[in-house]
Coordinates of C-alpha atoms in Angstrom, one line a residue:
X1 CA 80.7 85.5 77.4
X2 CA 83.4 88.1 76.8
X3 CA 86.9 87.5 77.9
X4 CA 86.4 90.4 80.2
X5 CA 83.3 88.5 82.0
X6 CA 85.7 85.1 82.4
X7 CA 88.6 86.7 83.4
X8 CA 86.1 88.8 86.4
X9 CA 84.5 85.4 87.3
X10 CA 87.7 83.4 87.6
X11 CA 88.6 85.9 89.6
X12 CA 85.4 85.7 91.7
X13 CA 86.1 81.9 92.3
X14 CA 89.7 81.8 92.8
X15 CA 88.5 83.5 96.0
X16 CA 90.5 87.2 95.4
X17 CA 87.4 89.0 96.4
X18 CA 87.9 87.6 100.2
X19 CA 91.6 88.1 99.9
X20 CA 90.9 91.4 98.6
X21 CA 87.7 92.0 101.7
X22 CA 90.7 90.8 104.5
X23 CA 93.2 93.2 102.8
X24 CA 91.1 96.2 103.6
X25 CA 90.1 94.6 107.0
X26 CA 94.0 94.2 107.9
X27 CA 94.6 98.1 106.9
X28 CA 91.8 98.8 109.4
X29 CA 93.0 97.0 111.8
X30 CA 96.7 97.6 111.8
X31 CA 96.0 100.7 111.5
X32 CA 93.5 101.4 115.0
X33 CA 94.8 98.6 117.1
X34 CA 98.7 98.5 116.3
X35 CA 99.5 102.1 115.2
X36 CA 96.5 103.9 117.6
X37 CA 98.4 103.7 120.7
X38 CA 101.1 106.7 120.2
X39 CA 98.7 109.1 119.4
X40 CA 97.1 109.3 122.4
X41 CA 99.8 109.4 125.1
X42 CA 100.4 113.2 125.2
X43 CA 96.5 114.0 125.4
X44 CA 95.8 111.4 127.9
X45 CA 99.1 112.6 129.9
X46 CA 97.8 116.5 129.6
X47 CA 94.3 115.4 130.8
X48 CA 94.5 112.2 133.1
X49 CA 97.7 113.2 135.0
X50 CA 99.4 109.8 134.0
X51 CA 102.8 109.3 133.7
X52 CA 104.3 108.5 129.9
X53 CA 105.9 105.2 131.7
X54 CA 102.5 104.1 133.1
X55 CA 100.8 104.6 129.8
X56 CA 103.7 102.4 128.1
X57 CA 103.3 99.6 130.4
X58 CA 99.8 99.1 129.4
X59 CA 101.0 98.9 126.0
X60 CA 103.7 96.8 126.9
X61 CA 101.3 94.3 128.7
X62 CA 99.3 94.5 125.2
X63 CA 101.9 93.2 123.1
X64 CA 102.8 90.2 125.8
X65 CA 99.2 89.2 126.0
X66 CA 99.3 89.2 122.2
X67 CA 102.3 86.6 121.8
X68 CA 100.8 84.3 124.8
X69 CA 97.9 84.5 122.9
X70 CA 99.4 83.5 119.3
X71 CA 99.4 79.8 120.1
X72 CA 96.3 78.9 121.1
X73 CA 94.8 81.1 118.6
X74 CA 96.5 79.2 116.1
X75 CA 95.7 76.0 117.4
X76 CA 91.7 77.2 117.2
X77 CA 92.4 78.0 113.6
X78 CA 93.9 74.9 112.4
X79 CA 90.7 72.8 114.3
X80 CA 87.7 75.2 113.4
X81 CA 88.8 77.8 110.7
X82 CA 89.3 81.5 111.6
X83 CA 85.9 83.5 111.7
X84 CA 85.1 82.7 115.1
X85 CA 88.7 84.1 116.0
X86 CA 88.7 86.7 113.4
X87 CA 85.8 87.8 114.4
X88 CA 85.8 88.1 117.9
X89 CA 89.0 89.7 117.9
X90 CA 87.2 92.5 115.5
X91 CA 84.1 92.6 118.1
X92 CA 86.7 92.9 121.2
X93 CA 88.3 96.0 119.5
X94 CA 85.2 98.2 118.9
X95 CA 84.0 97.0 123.1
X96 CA 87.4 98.2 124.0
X97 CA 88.1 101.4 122.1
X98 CA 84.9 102.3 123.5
X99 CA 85.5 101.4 127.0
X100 CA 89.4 103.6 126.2
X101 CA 86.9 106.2 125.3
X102 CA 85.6 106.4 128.5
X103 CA 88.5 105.0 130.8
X104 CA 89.3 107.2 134.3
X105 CA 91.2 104.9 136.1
X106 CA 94.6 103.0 135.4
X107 CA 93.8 99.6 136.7
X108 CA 90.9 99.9 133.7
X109 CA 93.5 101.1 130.9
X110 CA 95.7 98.3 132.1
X111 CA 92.4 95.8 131.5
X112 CA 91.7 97.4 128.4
X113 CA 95.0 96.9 127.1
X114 CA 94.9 93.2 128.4
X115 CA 92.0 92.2 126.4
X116 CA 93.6 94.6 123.1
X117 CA 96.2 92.0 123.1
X118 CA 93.6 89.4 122.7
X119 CA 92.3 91.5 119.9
X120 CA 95.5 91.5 118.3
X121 CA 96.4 88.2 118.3
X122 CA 92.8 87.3 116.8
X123 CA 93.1 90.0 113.9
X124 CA 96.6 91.0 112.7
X125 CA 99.2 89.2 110.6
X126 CA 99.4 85.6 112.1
X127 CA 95.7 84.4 112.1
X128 CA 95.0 85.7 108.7
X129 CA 98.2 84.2 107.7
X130 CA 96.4 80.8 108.7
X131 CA 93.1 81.4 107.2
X132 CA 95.2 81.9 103.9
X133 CA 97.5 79.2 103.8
X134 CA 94.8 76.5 105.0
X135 CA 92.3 77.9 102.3
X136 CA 94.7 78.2 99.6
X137 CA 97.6 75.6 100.1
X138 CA 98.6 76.1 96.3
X139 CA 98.7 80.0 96.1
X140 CA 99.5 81.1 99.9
X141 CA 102.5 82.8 98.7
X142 CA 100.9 85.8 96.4
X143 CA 97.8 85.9 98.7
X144 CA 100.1 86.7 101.4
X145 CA 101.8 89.1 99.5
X146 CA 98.9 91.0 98.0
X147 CA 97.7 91.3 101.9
X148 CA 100.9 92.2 103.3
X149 CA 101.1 95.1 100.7
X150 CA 97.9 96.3 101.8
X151 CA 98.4 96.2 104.9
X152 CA 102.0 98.3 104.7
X153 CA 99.4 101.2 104.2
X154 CA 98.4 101.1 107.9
X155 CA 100.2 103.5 109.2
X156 CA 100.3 105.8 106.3
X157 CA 96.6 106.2 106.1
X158 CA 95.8 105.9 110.1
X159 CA 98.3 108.2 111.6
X160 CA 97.4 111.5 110.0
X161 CA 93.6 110.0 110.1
X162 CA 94.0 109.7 114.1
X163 CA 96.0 112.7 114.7
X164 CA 93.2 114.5 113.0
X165 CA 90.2 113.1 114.9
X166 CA 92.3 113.5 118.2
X167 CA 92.8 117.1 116.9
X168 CA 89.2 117.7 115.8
X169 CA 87.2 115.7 118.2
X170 CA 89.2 115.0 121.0
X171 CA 90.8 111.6 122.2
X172 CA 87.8 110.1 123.6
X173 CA 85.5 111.0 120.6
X174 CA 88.4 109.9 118.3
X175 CA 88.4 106.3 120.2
X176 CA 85.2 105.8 119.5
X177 CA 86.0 106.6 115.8
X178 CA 88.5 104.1 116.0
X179 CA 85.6 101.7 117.2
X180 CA 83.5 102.4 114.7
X181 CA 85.7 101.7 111.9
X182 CA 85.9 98.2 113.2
X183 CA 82.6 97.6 113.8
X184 CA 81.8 98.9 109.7
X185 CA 85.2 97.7 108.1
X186 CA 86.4 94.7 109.9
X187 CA 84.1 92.8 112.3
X188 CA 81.6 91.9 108.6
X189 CA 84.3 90.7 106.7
X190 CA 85.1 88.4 109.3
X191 CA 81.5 87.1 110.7
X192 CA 80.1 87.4 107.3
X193 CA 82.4 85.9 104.5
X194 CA 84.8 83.8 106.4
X195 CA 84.0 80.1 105.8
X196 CA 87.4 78.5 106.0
X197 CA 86.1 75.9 108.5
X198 CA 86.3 72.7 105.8
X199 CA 89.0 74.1 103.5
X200 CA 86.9 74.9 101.0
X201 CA 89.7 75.5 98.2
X202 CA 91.4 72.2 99.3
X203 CA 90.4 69.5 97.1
X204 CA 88.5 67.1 98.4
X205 CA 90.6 64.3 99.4
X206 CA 93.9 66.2 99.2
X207 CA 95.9 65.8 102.8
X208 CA 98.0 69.3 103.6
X209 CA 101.5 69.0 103.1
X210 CA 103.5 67.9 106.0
X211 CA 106.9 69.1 104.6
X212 CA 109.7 67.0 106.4
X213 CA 108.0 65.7 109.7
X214 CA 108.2 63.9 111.8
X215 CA 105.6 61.5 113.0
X216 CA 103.3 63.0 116.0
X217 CA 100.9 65.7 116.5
X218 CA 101.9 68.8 114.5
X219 CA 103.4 70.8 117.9
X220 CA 105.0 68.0 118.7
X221 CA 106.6 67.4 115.1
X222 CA 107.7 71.2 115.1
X223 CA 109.3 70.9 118.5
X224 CA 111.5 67.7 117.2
X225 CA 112.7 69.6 114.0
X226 CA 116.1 71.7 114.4
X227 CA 114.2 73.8 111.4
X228 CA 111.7 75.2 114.1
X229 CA 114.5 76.0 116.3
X230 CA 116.5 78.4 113.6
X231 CA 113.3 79.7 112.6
X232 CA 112.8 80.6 116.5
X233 CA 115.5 82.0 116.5
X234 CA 115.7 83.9 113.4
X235 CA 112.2 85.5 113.9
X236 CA 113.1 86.4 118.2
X237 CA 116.3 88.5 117.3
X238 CA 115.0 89.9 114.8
X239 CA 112.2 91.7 116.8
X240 CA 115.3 92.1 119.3
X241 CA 116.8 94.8 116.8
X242 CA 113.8 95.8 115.1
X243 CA 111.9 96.7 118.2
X244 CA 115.4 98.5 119.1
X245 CA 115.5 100.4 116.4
X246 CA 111.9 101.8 116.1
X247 CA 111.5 103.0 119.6
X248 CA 114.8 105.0 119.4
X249 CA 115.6 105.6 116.8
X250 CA 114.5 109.2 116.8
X251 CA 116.9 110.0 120.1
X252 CA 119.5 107.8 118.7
X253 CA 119.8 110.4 115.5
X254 CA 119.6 113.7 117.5
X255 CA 122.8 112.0 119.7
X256 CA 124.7 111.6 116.6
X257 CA 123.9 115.7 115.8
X258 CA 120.9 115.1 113.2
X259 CA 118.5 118.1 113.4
X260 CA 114.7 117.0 114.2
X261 CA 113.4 117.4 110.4
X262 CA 116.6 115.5 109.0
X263 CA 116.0 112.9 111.4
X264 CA 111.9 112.8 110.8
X265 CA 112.5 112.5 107.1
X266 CA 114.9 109.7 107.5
X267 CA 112.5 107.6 109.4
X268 CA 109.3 108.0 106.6
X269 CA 111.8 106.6 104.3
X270 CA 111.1 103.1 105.9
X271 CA 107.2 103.3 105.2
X272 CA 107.2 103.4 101.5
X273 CA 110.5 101.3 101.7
X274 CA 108.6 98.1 102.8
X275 CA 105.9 98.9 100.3
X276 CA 108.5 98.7 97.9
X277 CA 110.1 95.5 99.3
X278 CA 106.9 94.1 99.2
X279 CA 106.2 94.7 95.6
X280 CA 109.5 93.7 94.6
X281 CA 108.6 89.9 95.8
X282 CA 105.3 90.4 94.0
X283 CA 106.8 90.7 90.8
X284 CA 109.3 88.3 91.9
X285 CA 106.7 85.8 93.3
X286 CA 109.1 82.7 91.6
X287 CA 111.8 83.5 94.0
X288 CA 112.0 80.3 96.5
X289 CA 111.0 81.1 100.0
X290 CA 114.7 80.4 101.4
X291 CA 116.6 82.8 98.7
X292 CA 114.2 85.6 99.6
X293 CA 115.3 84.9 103.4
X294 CA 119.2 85.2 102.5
X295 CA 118.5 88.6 100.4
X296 CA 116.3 89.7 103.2
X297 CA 119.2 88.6 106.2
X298 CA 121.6 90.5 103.9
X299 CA 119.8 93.4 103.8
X300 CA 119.3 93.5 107.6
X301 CA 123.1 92.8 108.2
X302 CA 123.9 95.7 105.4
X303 CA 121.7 98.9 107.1
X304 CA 122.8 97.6 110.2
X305 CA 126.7 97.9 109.4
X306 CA 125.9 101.4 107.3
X307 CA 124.1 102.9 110.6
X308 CA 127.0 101.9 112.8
X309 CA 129.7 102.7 110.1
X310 CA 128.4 106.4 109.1
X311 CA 125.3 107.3 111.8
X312 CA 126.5 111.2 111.0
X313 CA 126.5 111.0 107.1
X314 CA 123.2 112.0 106.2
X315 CA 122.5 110.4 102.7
X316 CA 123.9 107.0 103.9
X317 CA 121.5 107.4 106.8
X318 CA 118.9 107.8 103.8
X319 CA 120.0 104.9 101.6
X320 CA 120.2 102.5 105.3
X321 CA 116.5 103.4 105.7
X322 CA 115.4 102.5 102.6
X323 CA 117.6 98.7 102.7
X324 CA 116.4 98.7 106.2
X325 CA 112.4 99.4 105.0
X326 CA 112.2 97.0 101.9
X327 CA 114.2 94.4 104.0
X328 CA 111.2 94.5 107.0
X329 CA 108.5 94.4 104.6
X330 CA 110.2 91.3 102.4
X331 CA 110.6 89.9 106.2
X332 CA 106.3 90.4 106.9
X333 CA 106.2 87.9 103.7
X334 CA 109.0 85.8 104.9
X335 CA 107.3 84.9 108.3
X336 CA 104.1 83.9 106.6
X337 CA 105.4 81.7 103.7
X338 CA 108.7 80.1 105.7
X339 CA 106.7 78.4 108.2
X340 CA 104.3 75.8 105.6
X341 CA 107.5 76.0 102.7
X342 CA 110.0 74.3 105.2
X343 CA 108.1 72.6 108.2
X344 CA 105.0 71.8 105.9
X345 CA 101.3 73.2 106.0
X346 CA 100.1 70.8 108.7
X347 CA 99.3 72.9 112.0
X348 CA 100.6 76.3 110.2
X349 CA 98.6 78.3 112.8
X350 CA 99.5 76.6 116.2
X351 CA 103.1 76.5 114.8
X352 CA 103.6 80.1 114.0
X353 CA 101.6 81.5 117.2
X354 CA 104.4 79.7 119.0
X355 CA 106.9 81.3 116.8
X356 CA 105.2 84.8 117.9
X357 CA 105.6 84.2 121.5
X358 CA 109.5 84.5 122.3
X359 CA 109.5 87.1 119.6
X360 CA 106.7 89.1 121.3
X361 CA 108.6 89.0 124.3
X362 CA 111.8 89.9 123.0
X363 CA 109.8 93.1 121.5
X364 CA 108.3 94.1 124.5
X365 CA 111.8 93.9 126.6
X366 CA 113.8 95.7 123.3
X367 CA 113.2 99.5 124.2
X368 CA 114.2 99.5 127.8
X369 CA 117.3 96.9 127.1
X370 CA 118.0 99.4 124.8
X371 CA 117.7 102.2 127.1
X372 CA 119.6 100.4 129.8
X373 CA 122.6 99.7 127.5
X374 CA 122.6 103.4 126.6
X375 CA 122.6 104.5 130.3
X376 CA 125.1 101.4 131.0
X377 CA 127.4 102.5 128.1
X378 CA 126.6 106.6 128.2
X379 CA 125.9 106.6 124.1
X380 CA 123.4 104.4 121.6
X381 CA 126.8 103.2 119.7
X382 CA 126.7 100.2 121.8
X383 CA 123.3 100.1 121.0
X384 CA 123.5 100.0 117.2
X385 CA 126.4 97.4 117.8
X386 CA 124.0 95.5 119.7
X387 CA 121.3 95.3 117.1
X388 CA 123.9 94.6 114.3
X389 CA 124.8 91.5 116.6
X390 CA 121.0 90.5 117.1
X391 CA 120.8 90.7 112.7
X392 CA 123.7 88.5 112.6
X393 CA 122.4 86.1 114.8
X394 CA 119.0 86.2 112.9
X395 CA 120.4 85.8 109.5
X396 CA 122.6 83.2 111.8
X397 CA 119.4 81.2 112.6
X398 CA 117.7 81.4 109.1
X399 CA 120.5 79.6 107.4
X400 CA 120.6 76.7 110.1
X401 CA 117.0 76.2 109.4
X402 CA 117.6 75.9 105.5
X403 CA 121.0 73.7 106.2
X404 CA 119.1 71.4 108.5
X405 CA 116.3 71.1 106.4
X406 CA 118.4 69.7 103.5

């Protein structure tokens, strides 16, 4: 056999084709369930009559229903392995684009959106986070990464992929587009070559690493260690700013006198910057899980300080969105890899849906505190200062966990 032919069938039982099969699924689903939802608001507000706040809400009461959801997901995953999840998270997305598709009445879009949630706790970043680590407690790290940098694609391939089918077809007939791409891409990989339920790459006999527990159920452990707590914390006000910053970031440029296409061309800087943050830990995959969380906290802490120290200077604007990018998609990686590397593998998916709930919520309530500080304060500089203070406290919380660990 040629070296070739070895190299192709280690690869084959390392198990990089399924990492490789839940990459591509993660693209498709970032990309319809998460990134979908902007799309359609103007053509649903020309044609169903509905207000831009009443369309919000719904996706507001999406991303709550996914963080109440992120626990018990979890705890499904570490008992009985992630297809059934996975895959009925995949199968409630194409039943629920379809039912958007035909939706007439807002007490149905709000339902819709409910159950969306569901999907996206059973699909996105956390569960297959949990499928990796539990099948791969050796290599989690790199898997994670070699996902995570597929996945950054999401909303480069999706949004011009939607606007064009909304453009072409029409919202409904793009929805159903939407549905179909999970039904081909996703819901297979999932119901087909998911078969995590014995930790098949675990050697038989080998216990999970509990890190530095302490004795108890795994919750129960987590909710006794300080290094939760920081991590809690780290991970909430960080969504705090980031959620900030995304959902006004376009209005908080044209306040400060940047011109539309300036302000556009800022903001796709962040894109291929978390690509490239992403693919710097890949080629640095020997960097310890707590030094890339102290480069990643600096980072944060430096775009916020350039943002609120020149938000008229357009080329620092440019280099802040760039630190800004590669530091949010190091901090994708971070959240997947801190959890098992300083509380221990043992109940990784019931831990970090916890993690996800006060996080979720502080992303859902981040635009309109936002908005009410701006109305409160008559400018968004009290709003940059704010998410500058929610960074510090992050990076704050990140090096508790680390210092109480030790």
């Amino acid at each position: 056999m040629s070296r070739v032919a070895e190299n192709i069938k280690r690869w084959r039982q390392d198990g990089w084709p399924l990492v490789a099969a839940l990459s591509f699924a993660q693209l498709v689903s970032w990309g319809t369930i998460f990134y979908g939802f902007p799309l359609f608001v103007v053509s649903m507000e020309t044609e169903l009559g509905w207000s831009r706040g009443l369309l919000n809400g719904a996706l507001s009461l999406g991303l709550l229903t996914a963080g109440f959801a992120a626990y018990p997901v979890g705890r499904i995953i570490d008992r009985h392995g992630g297809r059934m999840v996975m895959s009925l998270g995949s199968a409630l997305a194409v039943l629920l684009f379809t039912a958007w598709a035909y939706v007439g009445h807002p007490v149905a879009f709000y339902a819709i959106w409910f159950g969306l949630g569901l999907a996206q706790a059973g699909t996105l970043y956390t569960p297959v986070f949990a499928v990796l680590t539990r099948m791969f407690p050796d290599s989690f790290k790199i898997r994670i990464t070699m996902l995570t940098l597929t996945g950054g694609f999401a909303s480069t391939v999706f949004t011009p992929l939607i606007a064009w089918a909304i453009a072409a077809l029409g919202w409904r007939d793009a929805l159903l587009l939407m549905a179909a791409c999970n039904l081909v891409f996703c819901l297979p990989v999932h119901v087909l070559l998911l078969r995590d339920r014995e930790n098949p790459m675990l050697p038989q006999g080998k216990a999970a690493d509990t890190g530095n527990a302490i004795p108890g159920r795994p919750m129960h452990k987590a909710l006794r260690n300080p290094v939760f707590w920081g991590l809690a914390v780290c991970f909430t006000f960080y969504l705090l700013a980031h959620a900030m910053l995304i959902f006004h970031f376009l209005p908080m440029l044209n306040e400060f006198g940047i011109t539309l296409a300036v302000a556009v061309a800022v903001i796709t800087v962040i894109g291929p910057a978390q690509v490239g943050g992403r693919i710097l830990l890949l080629f640095g995959r020997k960097i310890e899980t707590v030094t890339t969380g102290y480069i990643v906290m600096a980072l944060f802490v430096t775009a916020m300080l350039l943002l609120a120290a020149f938000p008229t200077v357009v080329p620092v604007l440019f280099v802040m969105a760039a630190v800004y990018g590669g530091a949010n998609g190091m901090m994708t990686i971070l959240r997947g890899t801190s959890v098992p590397d300083l509380l221990g593998h043992e109940g990784f998916g019931a831990i970090s849906g916890a993690l996800v709930l006060p996080a979720s919520i502080a992303a859902a309530i981040a635009p309109s505190l936002a908005a009410l500080i701006w109305e409160l304060t008559g400018g968004y500089a009290a709003v940059i200062w704010t998410m500058l203070a929610a960074m510090l406290v992050s990076a704050a919380g990140f090096v508790f966990a680390v210092k109480v660990r030790k």
